[in-house]
Amino acid sequence: MDTQPSVTATAEPLLLDAALPEFRFSRLECAAIASAPDVVYRAARELDMLSIHSPLFDVVMWARGVPDRVRRRPVATPPSMRVSDLFDTAATGDQGDREAQPWVALGERAGREIVFGAVGKVWKPTIEWRRVEPGDYAGFEEPGWAKMAAAFVVHPYGARRSLLTYEARTACTDPASTARFGRYWTLVSPGVGIVLRGALRAIEAAAESGEGSA
């Protein structure tokens, strides 16, 4: 007779589930990192998206600027794109040029999970963004747009390591935009995986080198 006590696992809701519970397109990558969860979390929060480099990612970023180059317009390149800036700006109330930054902070559970998102027509040669404030994001349903949300989640993994997941989800607001995004996703999904894995490698390097421990 089996005398082992039964264990019932209780699933903990994700902040990402509240931000974008229903979605058609997604990508999930993960990495086991030899650092404590709080160190990994800080490294993820301080990630500069512009520090991620791979041959495909660099080509994609260059291609995004082609329409502006053809029109002989300067290609705007921000000095940095830190995840923490979205949350720290929201916390201080310093909105700055809100329309210039379509990505917004959607939720944070300190030391555990950080969620951010944007709304846009990413299938266009030059992306058309729609600034949607955090409080309006979950209920945004205006036809013609793609709602994108992403999250870093940190889990303890054994006694000395952490498991970091990076998930990106997209839901479109009507069938026509779903079809457009679906064609776009077929082309870019492998590249999105490369970018997500590149972000995980950058966080892993920062955490294991001690940069995320401050």
mmCIF file of C-alpha atoms in Angstrom:
data_model
loop_
_atom_site.group_PDB
_atom_site.id
_atom_site.type_symbol
_atom_site.label_atom_id
_atom_site.label_comp_id
_atom_site.label_asym_id
_atom_site.label_seq_id
_atom_site.Cartn_x
_atom_site.Cartn_y
_atom_site.Cartn_z
ATOM 1 C CA MET A 1 0.000 0.000 0.000
ATOM 2 C CA ASP A 2 1.322 3.420 -0.971
ATOM 3 C CA THR A 3 1.784 5.491 2.179
ATOM 4 C CA GLN A 4 3.381 8.490 0.503
ATOM 5 C CA PRO A 5 1.523 11.744 1.251
ATOM 6 C CA SER A 6 -0.274 13.245 -1.695
ATOM 7 C CA VAL A 7 0.875 16.637 -2.951
ATOM 8 C CA THR A 8 -1.519 18.972 -4.715
ATOM 9 C CA ALA A 9 0.137 21.683 -6.777
ATOM 10 C CA THR A 10 -1.629 25.019 -6.897
ATOM 11 C CA ALA A 11 -1.010 27.063 -10.010
ATOM 12 C CA GLU A 12 -0.156 30.685 -9.322
ATOM 13 C CA PRO A 13 -1.758 33.133 -11.765
ATOM 14 C CA LEU A 14 0.679 35.124 -13.873
ATOM 15 C CA LEU A 15 0.464 38.876 -14.273
ATOM 16 C CA LEU A 16 0.814 38.145 -17.981
ATOM 17 C CA ASP A 17 -2.459 36.212 -17.835
ATOM 18 C CA ALA A 18 -4.213 39.310 -16.517
ATOM 19 C CA ALA A 19 -2.683 41.529 -19.194
ATOM 20 C CA LEU A 20 -3.323 39.223 -22.167
ATOM 21 C CA PRO A 21 -5.237 36.079 -21.148
ATOM 22 C CA GLU A 22 -6.372 35.127 -24.662
ATOM 23 C CA PHE A 23 -3.870 35.098 -27.506
ATOM 24 C CA ARG A 24 -3.328 33.468 -30.868
ATOM 25 C CA PHE A 25 0.447 33.737 -31.264
ATOM 26 C CA SER A 26 3.180 33.120 -28.692
ATOM 27 C CA ARG A 27 6.797 32.237 -28.136
ATOM 28 C CA LEU A 28 8.361 31.004 -24.885
ATOM 29 C CA GLU A 29 12.048 30.533 -24.114
ATOM 30 C CA CYS A 30 13.778 29.707 -20.832
ATOM 31 C CA ALA A 31 17.214 29.408 -19.282
ATOM 32 C CA ALA A 32 18.677 27.964 -16.090
ATOM 33 C CA ILE A 33 21.021 30.556 -14.594
ATOM 34 C CA ALA A 34 23.629 30.022 -11.882
ATOM 35 C CA SER A 35 22.524 32.978 -9.756
ATOM 36 C CA ALA A 36 19.959 33.650 -7.044
ATOM 37 C CA PRO A 37 16.440 34.641 -8.170
ATOM 38 C CA ASP A 38 16.724 38.213 -6.879
ATOM 39 C CA VAL A 39 19.957 38.730 -8.815
ATOM 40 C CA VAL A 40 18.443 37.320 -12.002
ATOM 41 C CA TYR A 41 15.358 39.458 -11.576
ATOM 42 C CA ARG A 42 17.378 42.650 -11.246
ATOM 43 C CA ALA A 43 19.415 41.724 -14.307
ATOM 44 C CA ALA A 44 16.215 41.134 -16.288
ATOM 45 C CA ARG A 45 14.735 44.423 -15.125
ATOM 46 C CA GLU A 46 17.883 46.312 -16.166
ATOM 47 C CA LEU A 47 18.150 44.632 -19.562
ATOM 48 C CA ASP A 48 18.845 47.067 -22.393
ATOM 49 C CA MET A 49 17.064 45.655 -25.443
ATOM 50 C CA LEU A 50 19.527 47.465 -27.715
ATOM 51 C CA SER A 51 22.366 45.420 -26.214
ATOM 52 C CA ILE A 52 21.033 42.241 -27.820
ATOM 53 C CA HIS A 53 22.913 41.354 -30.972
ATOM 54 C CA SER A 54 22.732 38.467 -33.404
ATOM 55 C CA PRO A 55 23.172 38.478 -37.165
ATOM 56 C CA LEU A 56 19.444 38.041 -37.780
ATOM 57 C CA PHE A 57 18.377 40.574 -35.146
ATOM 58 C CA ASP A 58 20.770 43.186 -36.535
ATOM 59 C CA VAL A 59 19.440 42.593 -40.047
ATOM 60 C CA VAL A 60 15.843 42.957 -38.842
ATOM 61 C CA MET A 61 16.642 46.212 -37.049
ATOM 62 C CA TRP A 62 18.432 47.527 -40.132
ATOM 63 C CA ALA A 63 15.544 46.508 -42.414
ATOM 64 C CA ARG A 64 13.071 48.371 -40.209
ATOM 65 C CA GLY A 65 14.862 51.590 -41.101
ATOM 66 C CA VAL A 66 14.862 51.024 -44.881
ATOM 67 C CA PRO A 67 11.646 53.030 -45.601
ATOM 68 C CA ASP A 68 13.087 56.060 -43.807
ATOM 69 C CA ARG A 69 16.392 55.678 -45.611
ATOM 70 C CA VAL A 70 14.618 55.524 -48.969
ATOM 71 C CA ARG A 71 12.831 58.767 -48.110
ATOM 72 C CA ARG A 72 16.157 60.250 -46.959
ATOM 73 C CA ARG A 73 14.808 60.700 -43.465
ATOM 74 C CA PRO A 74 16.999 60.139 -40.404
ATOM 75 C CA VAL A 75 16.508 56.789 -38.702
ATOM 76 C CA ALA A 76 15.825 57.449 -35.043
ATOM 77 C CA THR A 77 17.890 55.253 -32.737
ATOM 78 C CA PRO A 78 17.321 55.733 -29.011
ATOM 79 C CA PRO A 79 20.423 55.569 -26.784
ATOM 80 C CA SER A 80 18.913 52.697 -24.809
ATOM 81 C CA MET A 81 15.741 50.668 -24.357
ATOM 82 C CA ARG A 82 15.881 49.472 -20.771
ATOM 83 C CA VAL A 83 12.966 47.480 -19.404
ATOM 84 C CA SER A 84 13.327 49.293 -16.080
ATOM 85 C CA ASP A 85 12.744 52.677 -17.735
ATOM 86 C CA LEU A 86 9.124 51.731 -18.477
ATOM 87 C CA PHE A 87 8.451 50.993 -14.820
ATOM 88 C CA ASP A 88 10.568 53.679 -13.187
ATOM 89 C CA THR A 89 9.046 56.381 -15.415
ATOM 90 C CA ALA A 90 5.546 55.193 -14.570
ATOM 91 C CA ALA A 91 6.349 55.150 -10.860
ATOM 92 C CA THR A 92 7.682 58.722 -10.823
ATOM 93 C CA GLY A 93 4.888 60.068 -13.023
ATOM 94 C CA ASP A 94 7.405 61.476 -15.525
ATOM 95 C CA GLN A 95 5.537 60.745 -18.770
ATOM 96 C CA GLY A 96 7.912 62.603 -21.105
ATOM 97 C CA ASP A 97 7.029 62.125 -24.759
ATOM 98 C CA ARG A 98 4.475 59.353 -24.296
ATOM 99 C CA GLU A 99 3.721 58.950 -27.997
ATOM 100 C CA ALA A 100 7.396 58.292 -28.722
ATOM 101 C CA GLN A 101 7.343 55.210 -26.453
ATOM 102 C CA PRO A 102 4.548 52.774 -27.326
ATOM 103 C CA TRP A 103 5.714 50.139 -24.821
ATOM 104 C CA VAL A 104 4.142 50.459 -21.391
ATOM 105 C CA ALA A 105 4.500 48.809 -17.993
ATOM 106 C CA LEU A 106 1.672 46.311 -17.454
ATOM 107 C CA GLY A 107 2.581 44.787 -14.127
ATOM 108 C CA GLU A 108 5.373 43.916 -11.740
ATOM 109 C CA ARG A 109 5.697 41.483 -8.878
ATOM 110 C CA ALA A 110 9.034 42.470 -7.377
ATOM 111 C CA GLY A 111 11.613 39.712 -7.529
ATOM 112 C CA ARG A 112 9.312 37.449 -9.523
ATOM 113 C CA GLU A 113 7.627 38.826 -12.653
ATOM 114 C CA ILE A 114 7.699 41.878 -14.889
ATOM 115 C CA VAL A 115 5.243 42.464 -17.754
ATOM 116 C CA PHE A 116 5.214 45.057 -20.518
ATOM 117 C CA GLY A 117 3.267 45.505 -23.741
ATOM 118 C CA ALA A 118 2.438 47.579 -26.793
ATOM 119 C CA VAL A 119 -0.179 47.931 -29.511
ATOM 120 C CA GLY A 120 0.808 48.272 -33.151
ATOM 121 C CA LYS A 121 0.486 47.281 -36.787
ATOM 122 C CA VAL A 122 3.818 45.491 -36.908
ATOM 123 C CA TRP A 123 3.193 43.933 -40.302
ATOM 124 C CA LYS A 124 3.658 47.300 -42.011
ATOM 125 C CA PRO A 125 7.081 48.194 -43.519
ATOM 126 C CA THR A 126 7.221 51.027 -40.994
ATOM 127 C CA ILE A 127 5.442 49.938 -37.826
ATOM 128 C CA GLU A 128 2.420 52.014 -36.880
ATOM 129 C CA TRP A 129 2.180 52.213 -33.113
ATOM 130 C CA ARG A 130 -0.827 53.091 -30.996
ATOM 131 C CA ARG A 131 -0.067 54.355 -27.505
ATOM 132 C CA VAL A 132 -2.419 52.611 -25.070
ATOM 133 C CA GLU A 133 -2.067 53.422 -21.382
ATOM 134 C CA PRO A 134 -1.589 50.528 -18.934
ATOM 135 C CA GLY A 135 -5.058 50.870 -17.429
ATOM 136 C CA ASP A 136 -6.673 50.634 -20.869
ATOM 137 C CA TYR A 137 -4.522 47.846 -22.298
ATOM 138 C CA ALA A 138 -6.463 44.746 -21.200
ATOM 139 C CA GLY A 139 -9.772 46.132 -22.487
ATOM 140 C CA PHE A 140 -8.459 47.632 -25.730
ATOM 141 C CA GLU A 141 -10.501 46.195 -28.631
ATOM 142 C CA GLU A 142 -10.341 48.788 -31.427
ATOM 143 C CA PRO A 143 -10.265 46.848 -34.736
ATOM 144 C CA GLY A 144 -7.132 46.701 -36.828
ATOM 145 C CA TRP A 145 -4.435 46.304 -34.220
ATOM 146 C CA ALA A 146 -2.122 43.706 -32.669
ATOM 147 C CA LYS A 147 -1.747 43.668 -28.885
ATOM 148 C CA MET A 148 1.671 42.402 -27.813
ATOM 149 C CA ALA A 149 2.652 41.553 -24.250
ATOM 150 C CA ALA A 150 5.861 40.078 -22.894
ATOM 151 C CA ALA A 151 7.048 38.915 -19.488
ATOM 152 C CA PHE A 152 10.126 37.813 -17.627
ATOM 153 C CA VAL A 153 9.330 35.376 -14.811
ATOM 154 C CA VAL A 154 11.949 34.106 -12.344
ATOM 155 C CA HIS A 155 11.607 30.813 -10.434
ATOM 156 C CA PRO A 156 13.977 29.291 -7.858
ATOM 157 C CA TYR A 157 15.644 26.246 -9.412
ATOM 158 C CA GLY A 158 17.305 24.043 -6.840
ATOM 159 C CA ALA A 159 19.493 25.534 -4.145
ATOM 160 C CA ARG A 160 21.795 27.677 -6.244
ATOM 161 C CA ARG A 161 20.160 28.395 -9.575
ATOM 162 C CA SER A 162 17.177 30.199 -11.081
ATOM 163 C CA LEU A 163 14.915 29.394 -13.988
ATOM 164 C CA LEU A 164 14.126 32.453 -16.100
ATOM 165 C CA THR A 165 11.341 32.406 -18.675
ATOM 166 C CA TYR A 166 10.719 34.998 -21.374
ATOM 167 C CA GLU A 167 7.302 34.782 -23.019
ATOM 168 C CA ALA A 168 5.905 36.944 -25.810
ATOM 169 C CA ARG A 169 2.195 36.833 -26.708
ATOM 170 C CA THR A 170 0.145 38.530 -29.395
ATOM 171 C CA ALA A 171 -3.615 38.863 -29.841
ATOM 172 C CA CYS A 172 -5.253 40.805 -32.657
ATOM 173 C CA THR A 173 -8.451 42.788 -32.351
ATOM 174 C CA ASP A 174 -10.322 41.517 -35.421
ATOM 175 C CA PRO A 175 -10.106 38.720 -38.020
ATOM 176 C CA ALA A 176 -8.476 40.903 -40.693
ATOM 177 C CA SER A 177 -5.615 41.980 -38.436
ATOM 178 C CA THR A 178 -5.263 38.394 -37.213
ATOM 179 C CA ALA A 179 -4.775 37.265 -40.811
ATOM 180 C CA ARG A 180 -2.252 40.020 -41.502
ATOM 181 C CA PHE A 181 -0.305 39.281 -38.355
ATOM 182 C CA GLY A 182 -0.459 35.549 -39.071
ATOM 183 C CA ARG A 183 1.327 36.034 -42.409
ATOM 184 C CA TYR A 184 3.882 38.272 -40.715
ATOM 185 C CA TRP A 185 4.364 35.778 -37.858
ATOM 186 C CA THR A 186 5.104 32.956 -40.273
ATOM 187 C CA LEU A 187 8.112 34.936 -41.465
ATOM 188 C CA VAL A 188 9.389 36.387 -38.200
ATOM 189 C CA SER A 189 8.646 33.706 -35.590
ATOM 190 C CA PRO A 190 12.095 32.050 -35.893
ATOM 191 C CA GLY A 191 13.704 35.470 -35.540
ATOM 192 C CA VAL A 192 11.610 36.244 -32.485
ATOM 193 C CA GLY A 193 12.963 33.075 -30.901
ATOM 194 C CA ILE A 194 16.506 34.240 -31.605
ATOM 195 C CA VAL A 195 15.800 37.621 -30.011
ATOM 196 C CA LEU A 196 14.235 36.040 -26.911
ATOM 197 C CA ARG A 197 17.165 33.672 -26.489
ATOM 198 C CA GLY A 198 19.578 36.568 -27.011
ATOM 199 C CA ALA A 199 17.835 38.467 -24.215
ATOM 200 C CA LEU A 200 18.134 35.460 -21.899
ATOM 201 C CA ARG A 201 21.849 35.145 -22.672
ATOM 202 C CA ALA A 202 22.386 38.853 -21.941
ATOM 203 C CA ILE A 203 20.564 38.541 -18.608
ATOM 204 C CA GLU A 204 22.479 35.375 -17.747
ATOM 205 C CA ALA A 205 25.814 37.096 -18.456
ATOM 206 C CA ALA A 206 24.866 40.125 -16.354
ATOM 207 C CA ALA A 207 23.599 38.016 -13.436
ATOM 208 C CA GLU A 208 26.533 35.615 -13.369
ATOM 209 C CA SER A 209 29.072 38.421 -13.656
ATOM 210 C CA GLY A 210 27.516 40.186 -10.682
ATOM 211 C CA GLU A 211 26.105 43.139 -12.632
ATOM 212 C CA GLY A 212 22.599 42.283 -11.446
ATOM 213 C CA SER A 213 23.553 42.113 -7.765
ATOM 214 C CA ALA A 214 23.734 45.835 -7.040
#
